[in-house]
Coordinates of C-alpha atoms in Angstrom, one line a residue:
X154 CA -40.0 -14.5 -83.1
X155 CA -39.7 -12.2 -80.3
X156 CA -38.2 -8.5 -81.0
X157 CA -34.5 -8.2 -79.2
X158 CA -34.7 -5.6 -77.0
X159 CA -32.2 -3.4 -77.6
X160 CA -29.9 0.1 -76.1
X161 CA -31.5 3.0 -76.7
X162 CA -32.4 6.5 -74.7
X163 CA -35.7 5.2 -73.5
X164 CA -34.5 2.2 -71.9
X165 CA -31.1 3.5 -70.9
X166 CA -33.2 6.3 -68.7
X167 CA -35.2 4.1 -67.3
X168 CA -32.0 1.6 -66.0
X169 CA -30.8 5.3 -64.9
X170 CA -33.9 6.2 -63.2
X171 CA -33.8 2.5 -61.3
X172 CA -30.7 3.0 -60.0
X173 CA -30.8 6.4 -58.4
X174 CA -34.0 4.9 -56.5
X175 CA -32.0 2.3 -55.4
X176 CA -29.2 5.0 -54.5
X177 CA -31.6 6.2 -52.5
X178 CA -32.8 3.0 -50.6
X179 CA -28.8 2.2 -50.1
X180 CA -28.2 5.5 -47.9
X181 CA -32.0 5.3 -46.3
X182 CA -30.7 1.7 -45.0
X183 CA -26.8 2.6 -44.5
X184 CA -26.8 6.1 -43.4
X185 CA -30.4 7.1 -43.0
X186 CA -32.3 10.2 -43.6
X187 CA -29.5 12.6 -43.0
X188 CA -27.9 11.1 -45.7
X189 CA -30.2 11.5 -48.5
X190 CA -28.2 14.7 -50.3
X191 CA -28.0 15.4 -54.0
X192 CA -24.3 14.7 -54.3
X193 CA -24.6 11.5 -52.1
X194 CA -27.8 10.1 -54.2
X195 CA -25.7 10.6 -57.4
X196 CA -22.6 9.0 -56.5
X197 CA -23.8 6.0 -54.7
X198 CA -26.0 5.7 -58.3
X199 CA -22.9 6.6 -60.2
X200 CA -24.0 9.6 -62.3
X201 CA -24.0 13.3 -62.9
X202 CA -26.1 14.8 -60.4
X203 CA -27.8 16.9 -63.3
X204 CA -29.6 13.6 -64.1
X205 CA -31.6 14.0 -61.1
X206 CA -32.9 17.1 -61.9
X207 CA -33.7 15.8 -65.7
X208 CA -35.4 12.9 -65.0
X209 CA -37.0 13.4 -61.8
X210 CA -37.7 17.5 -61.0
X211 CA -35.9 18.0 -57.8
X212 CA -34.1 15.7 -55.1
X213 CA -37.5 15.5 -53.0
X214 CA -39.3 14.0 -56.1
X215 CA -36.7 11.4 -56.2
X216 CA -37.3 10.7 -52.6
X217 CA -40.9 10.7 -52.8
X218 CA -41.4 8.2 -55.7
X219 CA -38.9 6.1 -53.6
X220 CA -40.9 6.2 -50.7
X221 CA -44.1 5.6 -52.5
X222 CA -42.4 2.4 -53.9
X223 CA -41.5 0.9 -50.6
X224 CA -44.4 2.2 -48.9
X225 CA -47.4 -0.4 -48.0
X226 CA -49.9 1.3 -47.4
X227 CA -49.3 3.6 -50.7
X228 CA -49.5 0.4 -52.7
X229 CA -52.7 -0.8 -51.7
X230 CA -56.2 -1.1 -53.4
X231 CA -59.1 -3.1 -54.2
X232 CA -57.4 -4.4 -57.1
X233 CA -54.2 -6.0 -55.5
X234 CA -56.1 -8.0 -52.9
X235 CA -57.8 -11.0 -54.6
X236 CA -60.1 -11.4 -51.6
X237 CA -64.0 -12.0 -51.6
X238 CA -65.3 -8.6 -50.6
X239 CA -69.1 -10.2 -49.7
X240 CA -68.1 -10.6 -46.5
X241 CA -68.3 -7.0 -45.5
X242 CA -63.8 -6.7 -45.6
X243 CA -63.7 -8.8 -42.8
X244 CA -60.5 -11.5 -45.1
X245 CA -59.5 -8.1 -46.8
X246 CA -58.8 -6.9 -43.4
X247 CA -56.9 -10.2 -42.2
X248 CA -54.7 -10.4 -45.2
X249 CA -54.5 -6.8 -45.4
X250 CA -52.7 -6.1 -41.4
X251 CA -51.3 -9.6 -41.9
X252 CA -49.1 -9.1 -44.9
X253 CA -48.6 -5.1 -43.8
X254 CA -46.8 -6.9 -40.5
X255 CA -44.8 -8.9 -42.5
X256 CA -44.0 -6.0 -44.5
X257 CA -42.7 -4.1 -42.3
X258 CA -40.3 -6.9 -40.7
X259 CA -38.9 -7.7 -44.0
X260 CA -38.3 -3.9 -45.3
X261 CA -35.6 -2.0 -43.4
X262 CA -35.6 0.6 -45.6
X263 CA -39.3 1.4 -44.7
X264 CA -38.2 1.2 -41.2
X265 CA -36.6 4.0 -42.1
X266 CA -38.9 5.5 -43.5
X267 CA -41.6 5.3 -40.6
X268 CA -39.0 6.5 -38.2
X269 CA -38.1 9.9 -40.4
X270 CA -41.9 10.6 -40.2
X271 CA -42.1 10.1 -36.4
X272 CA -39.4 12.1 -35.9
X273 CA -38.8 15.4 -38.6
X274 CA -42.2 17.1 -40.0
X275 CA -41.2 17.4 -43.9
X276 CA -43.5 17.9 -46.3
X277 CA -42.5 14.9 -48.3
X278 CA -43.5 12.9 -45.5
X279 CA -46.9 14.4 -44.8
X280 CA -48.3 14.0 -48.6
X281 CA -47.3 9.9 -48.2
X282 CA -49.4 9.8 -45.0
X283 CA -52.0 11.8 -46.6
X284 CA -52.3 9.5 -49.9
X285 CA -51.7 6.7 -47.3
X286 CA -55.3 7.7 -45.4
X287 CA -56.8 8.4 -48.6
X288 CA -56.4 5.1 -49.6
X289 CA -58.0 3.7 -46.2
X290 CA -60.8 5.7 -46.5
X291 CA -61.7 4.7 -49.9
X292 CA -61.1 0.9 -48.5
X293 CA -63.4 1.6 -45.3
X294 CA -66.2 3.5 -47.4
X295 CA -66.3 1.5 -50.4
X296 CA -66.1 -1.8 -48.4
X297 CA -66.3 -2.2 -44.5
X298 CA -68.5 0.8 -43.9
X299 CA -71.8 -0.2 -45.3
X300 CA -70.9 -3.6 -43.3
X301 CA -70.9 -2.0 -40.3
X302 CA -73.6 1.2 -40.6
X303 CA -73.3 3.1 -37.0
X304 CA -70.6 1.0 -35.6
X305 CA -68.4 1.5 -38.9
X306 CA -65.8 4.1 -36.1
X307 CA -65.6 1.0 -33.4
X308 CA -64.5 -0.7 -36.3
X309 CA -61.9 1.9 -37.8
X310 CA -60.6 2.1 -34.0
X311 CA -60.0 -1.3 -34.1
X312 CA -58.1 -1.2 -37.4
X313 CA -55.9 1.9 -36.2
X314 CA -55.0 -0.1 -33.2
X315 CA -54.1 -3.1 -35.2
X316 CA -52.3 -1.1 -38.0
X317 CA -50.3 0.8 -35.5
X318 CA -49.5 -2.3 -33.3
X319 CA -48.3 -3.7 -36.7
X320 CA -45.7 -0.7 -37.1
X321 CA -44.7 -0.2 -33.4
X322 CA -43.8 -4.4 -32.9
X323 CA -41.6 -4.7 -36.1
X324 CA -39.8 -1.0 -34.9
X325 CA -39.2 -1.7 -31.1
X326 CA -37.7 -5.6 -32.0
X327 CA -35.6 -4.3 -35.1
X328 CA -34.5 -1.1 -33.0
X329 CA -34.6 -2.0 -29.4
X330 CA -35.2 -5.8 -27.8
X331 CA -36.6 -8.7 -29.4
X332 CA -39.5 -9.5 -26.4
X333 CA -42.6 -7.4 -25.9
X334 CA -45.0 -8.5 -23.2
X335 CA -42.7 -11.7 -22.9
X336 CA -43.1 -12.7 -26.2
X337 CA -40.1 -13.3 -28.6
X338 CA -40.9 -11.4 -31.7
X339 CA -37.6 -12.6 -33.1
X340 CA -38.8 -15.8 -33.1
X341 CA -41.3 -17.6 -35.7
X342 CA -43.4 -19.2 -32.3
X343 CA -43.8 -15.3 -31.3
X344 CA -44.7 -13.9 -34.9
X345 CA -47.6 -16.7 -35.2
X346 CA -48.9 -15.7 -31.5
X347 CA -49.3 -12.2 -32.7
X348 CA -50.7 -12.9 -36.3
X349 CA -53.2 -15.1 -34.1
X350 CA -54.6 -12.6 -32.6
X351 CA -55.0 -9.9 -34.8
X352 CA -57.4 -12.6 -36.3
X353 CA -59.1 -13.5 -33.8
X354 CA -59.6 -9.5 -33.0
X355 CA -61.0 -8.7 -36.7
X356 CA -63.6 -12.1 -35.9
X357 CA -64.5 -10.5 -32.7
X358 CA -65.2 -7.1 -34.1
X359 CA -67.3 -9.1 -37.1
X360 CA -69.4 -11.5 -34.5
X361 CA -70.3 -8.9 -32.2
X362 CA -71.3 -5.6 -34.8

Protein backbone atom coordinates (compact mmCIF):
# COMPACT_ATOMS: atom_id res chain seq x y z
CA UNK A 1 0.00 0.00 0.00
CA UNK A 2 1.53 3.36 -1.04
CA UNK A 3 2.59 5.67 1.76
CA UNK A 4 0.39 8.69 2.23
CA UNK A 5 2.11 11.99 1.58
CA UNK A 6 1.57 14.44 4.40
CA UNK A 7 2.41 18.06 5.01
CA UNK A 8 5.85 18.70 6.40
CA UNK A 9 8.81 21.06 6.24
CA UNK A 10 10.34 19.49 3.12
CA UNK A 11 7.10 19.37 1.15
CA UNK A 12 6.08 22.86 2.28
CA UNK A 13 9.48 24.25 1.31
CA UNK A 14 9.22 22.81 -2.19
CA UNK A 15 5.68 24.17 -2.63
CA UNK A 16 6.83 27.60 -1.44
CA UNK A 17 9.79 27.57 -3.84
CA UNK A 18 7.50 26.67 -6.75
CA UNK A 19 5.12 29.51 -5.85
CA UNK A 20 8.01 31.98 -5.72
CA UNK A 21 9.25 30.77 -9.12
CA UNK A 22 5.71 31.05 -10.50
CA UNK A 23 5.52 34.60 -9.16
CA UNK A 24 8.65 35.51 -11.14
CA UNK A 25 6.98 34.18 -14.29
CA UNK A 26 3.74 36.05 -13.65
CA UNK A 27 5.53 39.36 -13.07
CA UNK A 28 7.73 38.85 -16.12
CA UNK A 29 4.67 38.11 -18.25
CA UNK A 30 2.57 41.05 -17.03
CA UNK A 31 5.03 43.73 -15.92
CA UNK A 32 8.26 42.79 -17.68
CA UNK A 33 11.70 42.47 -16.18
CA UNK A 34 11.55 45.92 -14.56
CA UNK A 35 8.92 44.53 -12.18
CA UNK A 36 11.19 41.82 -10.76
CA UNK A 37 11.77 43.39 -7.35
CA UNK A 38 12.06 41.34 -4.18
CA UNK A 39 9.04 42.94 -2.51
CA UNK A 40 6.89 42.50 -5.63
CA UNK A 41 7.86 38.85 -6.07
CA UNK A 42 7.09 38.12 -2.41
CA UNK A 43 3.74 39.92 -2.60
CA UNK A 44 2.63 38.08 -5.75
CA UNK A 45 3.65 34.74 -4.21
CA UNK A 46 1.95 35.63 -0.92
CA UNK A 47 5.01 35.11 1.28
CA UNK A 48 7.38 37.15 3.38
CA UNK A 49 10.39 38.24 1.31
CA UNK A 50 12.75 36.65 3.84
CA UNK A 51 11.78 33.26 2.37
CA UNK A 52 13.40 34.29 -0.92
CA UNK A 53 16.71 34.70 0.87
CA UNK A 54 16.19 31.58 2.95
CA UNK A 55 15.34 29.27 0.04
CA UNK A 56 17.32 30.82 -2.83
CA UNK A 57 20.00 32.97 -1.20
CA UNK A 58 19.11 36.11 -3.14
CA UNK A 59 16.61 37.56 -5.60
CA UNK A 60 19.17 37.12 -8.38
CA UNK A 61 19.49 33.39 -7.66
CA UNK A 62 15.71 33.03 -7.65
CA UNK A 63 15.47 34.75 -11.04
CA UNK A 64 18.43 32.69 -12.28
CA UNK A 65 16.67 29.44 -11.37
CA UNK A 66 13.47 30.62 -13.06
CA UNK A 67 15.29 31.56 -16.27
CA UNK A 68 17.02 28.17 -16.36
CA UNK A 69 13.65 26.46 -15.99
CA UNK A 70 12.33 28.31 -19.04
CA UNK A 71 15.34 28.53 -21.36
CA UNK A 72 15.06 25.93 -24.11
CA UNK A 73 18.76 25.36 -24.74
CA UNK A 74 19.67 25.34 -21.04
CA UNK A 75 17.52 22.22 -20.69
CA UNK A 76 18.98 20.60 -23.79
CA UNK A 77 21.43 17.72 -23.51
CA UNK A 78 22.29 14.58 -25.39
CA UNK A 79 19.95 12.52 -23.23
CA UNK A 80 16.91 14.79 -23.59
CA UNK A 81 16.41 14.11 -27.32
CA UNK A 82 15.78 10.52 -28.30
CA UNK A 83 17.20 10.28 -31.82
CA UNK A 84 19.85 8.21 -33.55
CA UNK A 85 23.17 10.08 -33.48
CA UNK A 86 24.81 7.85 -36.10
CA UNK A 87 23.83 10.31 -38.88
CA UNK A 88 26.23 12.92 -37.51
CA UNK A 89 23.56 14.99 -35.83
CA UNK A 90 21.27 15.60 -38.80
CA UNK A 91 18.12 14.34 -37.09
CA UNK A 92 19.24 15.92 -33.81
CA UNK A 93 19.56 19.31 -35.55
CA UNK A 94 16.11 19.04 -37.06
CA UNK A 95 14.38 17.98 -33.84
CA UNK A 96 16.23 20.52 -31.67
CA UNK A 97 15.64 23.55 -33.91
CA UNK A 98 12.05 22.66 -34.79
CA UNK A 99 11.25 22.15 -31.10
CA UNK A 100 12.93 25.47 -30.31
CA UNK A 101 10.83 27.23 -32.98
CA UNK A 102 7.62 25.88 -31.42
CA UNK A 103 8.75 26.30 -27.81
CA UNK A 104 9.48 30.03 -28.19
CA UNK A 105 6.08 30.61 -29.79
CA UNK A 106 4.25 29.07 -26.82
CA UNK A 107 6.43 30.42 -24.01
CA UNK A 108 5.65 34.13 -23.54
CA UNK A 109 7.88 34.29 -20.47
CA UNK A 110 10.83 33.01 -22.51
CA UNK A 111 10.14 35.70 -25.12
CA UNK A 112 10.40 38.31 -22.36
CA UNK A 113 13.67 36.77 -21.16
CA UNK A 114 15.14 36.87 -24.67
CA UNK A 115 14.15 40.53 -25.10
CA UNK A 116 15.60 41.28 -21.67
CA UNK A 117 18.88 39.73 -22.73
CA UNK A 118 18.96 41.85 -25.88
CA UNK A 119 18.22 45.13 -24.13
CA UNK A 120 20.25 44.93 -20.91
CA UNK A 121 23.73 43.83 -19.93
CA UNK A 122 23.06 41.81 -16.78
CA UNK A 123 25.45 39.25 -15.23
CA UNK A 124 22.54 36.87 -14.63
CA UNK A 125 21.66 36.89 -18.36
CA UNK A 126 25.28 36.58 -19.47
CA UNK A 127 25.63 33.54 -17.22
CA UNK A 128 22.63 31.87 -18.89
CA UNK A 129 24.00 32.75 -22.34
CA UNK A 130 27.40 31.27 -21.44
CA UNK A 131 25.79 28.07 -20.13
CA UNK A 132 23.73 27.84 -23.31
CA UNK A 133 26.92 28.08 -25.36
CA UNK A 134 28.57 25.37 -23.27
CA UNK A 135 25.67 22.99 -23.97
CA UNK A 136 25.80 23.80 -27.68
CA UNK A 137 29.56 23.32 -27.76
CA UNK A 138 29.18 19.90 -26.19
CA UNK A 139 26.65 18.82 -28.83
CA UNK A 140 28.84 20.17 -31.63
CA UNK A 141 32.13 18.66 -30.47
CA UNK A 142 30.71 15.24 -29.56
CA UNK A 143 28.28 14.71 -32.46
CA UNK A 144 28.36 17.25 -35.31
CA UNK A 145 32.04 18.26 -35.68
CA UNK A 146 33.31 14.67 -36.11
CA UNK A 147 30.86 14.25 -38.99
CA UNK A 148 31.74 17.49 -40.83
CA UNK A 149 35.45 17.48 -39.96
CA UNK A 150 37.14 20.42 -41.78
CA UNK A 151 33.72 21.83 -42.73
CA UNK A 152 32.40 21.91 -39.15
CA UNK A 153 32.62 25.72 -38.92
CA UNK A 154 30.47 26.01 -42.04
CA UNK A 155 27.74 23.93 -40.43
CA UNK A 156 28.01 25.86 -37.17
CA UNK A 157 27.36 29.05 -39.18
CA UNK A 158 24.28 27.46 -40.78
CA UNK A 159 23.03 26.32 -37.36
CA UNK A 160 23.60 29.83 -35.97
CA UNK A 161 21.39 31.33 -38.69
CA UNK A 162 18.65 28.74 -38.11
CA UNK A 163 18.65 29.10 -34.32
CA UNK A 164 18.72 32.92 -34.40
CA UNK A 165 16.04 32.92 -37.09
CA UNK A 166 13.77 30.78 -34.91
CA UNK A 167 14.24 33.33 -32.11
CA UNK A 168 13.69 36.39 -34.25
CA UNK A 169 10.68 35.22 -36.23
CA UNK A 170 8.79 34.37 -33.05
CA UNK A 171 9.69 37.67 -31.37
CA UNK A 172 8.83 39.67 -34.48
CA UNK A 173 5.50 37.91 -34.82
CA UNK A 174 4.69 38.26 -31.14
CA UNK A 175 5.49 41.95 -30.82
CA UNK A 176 5.20 43.60 -34.23
CA UNK A 177 3.30 41.99 -37.08
CA UNK A 178 2.06 38.64 -38.30
CA UNK A 179 3.83 38.61 -41.68
CA UNK A 180 7.50 38.32 -42.55
CA UNK A 181 8.58 38.15 -46.20
CA UNK A 182 4.87 37.85 -46.96
CA UNK A 183 4.48 34.66 -44.89
CA UNK A 184 1.77 34.78 -42.22
CA UNK A 185 3.61 33.41 -39.20
CA UNK A 186 0.47 33.44 -37.08
CA UNK A 187 -1.09 30.85 -39.34
CA UNK A 188 -0.39 27.14 -39.20
CA UNK A 189 0.33 27.13 -42.92
CA UNK A 190 2.92 29.89 -42.58
CA UNK A 191 4.73 28.22 -39.71
CA UNK A 192 4.75 24.90 -41.59
CA UNK A 193 6.57 26.63 -44.47
CA UNK A 194 9.27 27.84 -42.09
CA UNK A 195 9.58 24.36 -40.59
CA UNK A 196 9.93 22.81 -44.06
CA UNK A 197 12.63 25.37 -44.90
CA UNK A 198 14.57 24.46 -41.72
CA UNK A 199 14.49 20.78 -42.68
CA UNK A 200 15.53 21.50 -46.27
CA UNK A 201 18.47 23.67 -45.20
CA UNK A 202 19.75 21.02 -42.78
CA UNK A 203 19.35 18.28 -45.40
CA UNK A 204 21.24 20.43 -47.92
CA UNK A 205 24.06 21.10 -45.45
CA UNK A 206 24.53 17.39 -44.81
CA UNK A 207 24.28 16.44 -48.47
CA UNK A 208 26.95 18.94 -49.54
CA UNK A 209 29.50 18.47 -46.77
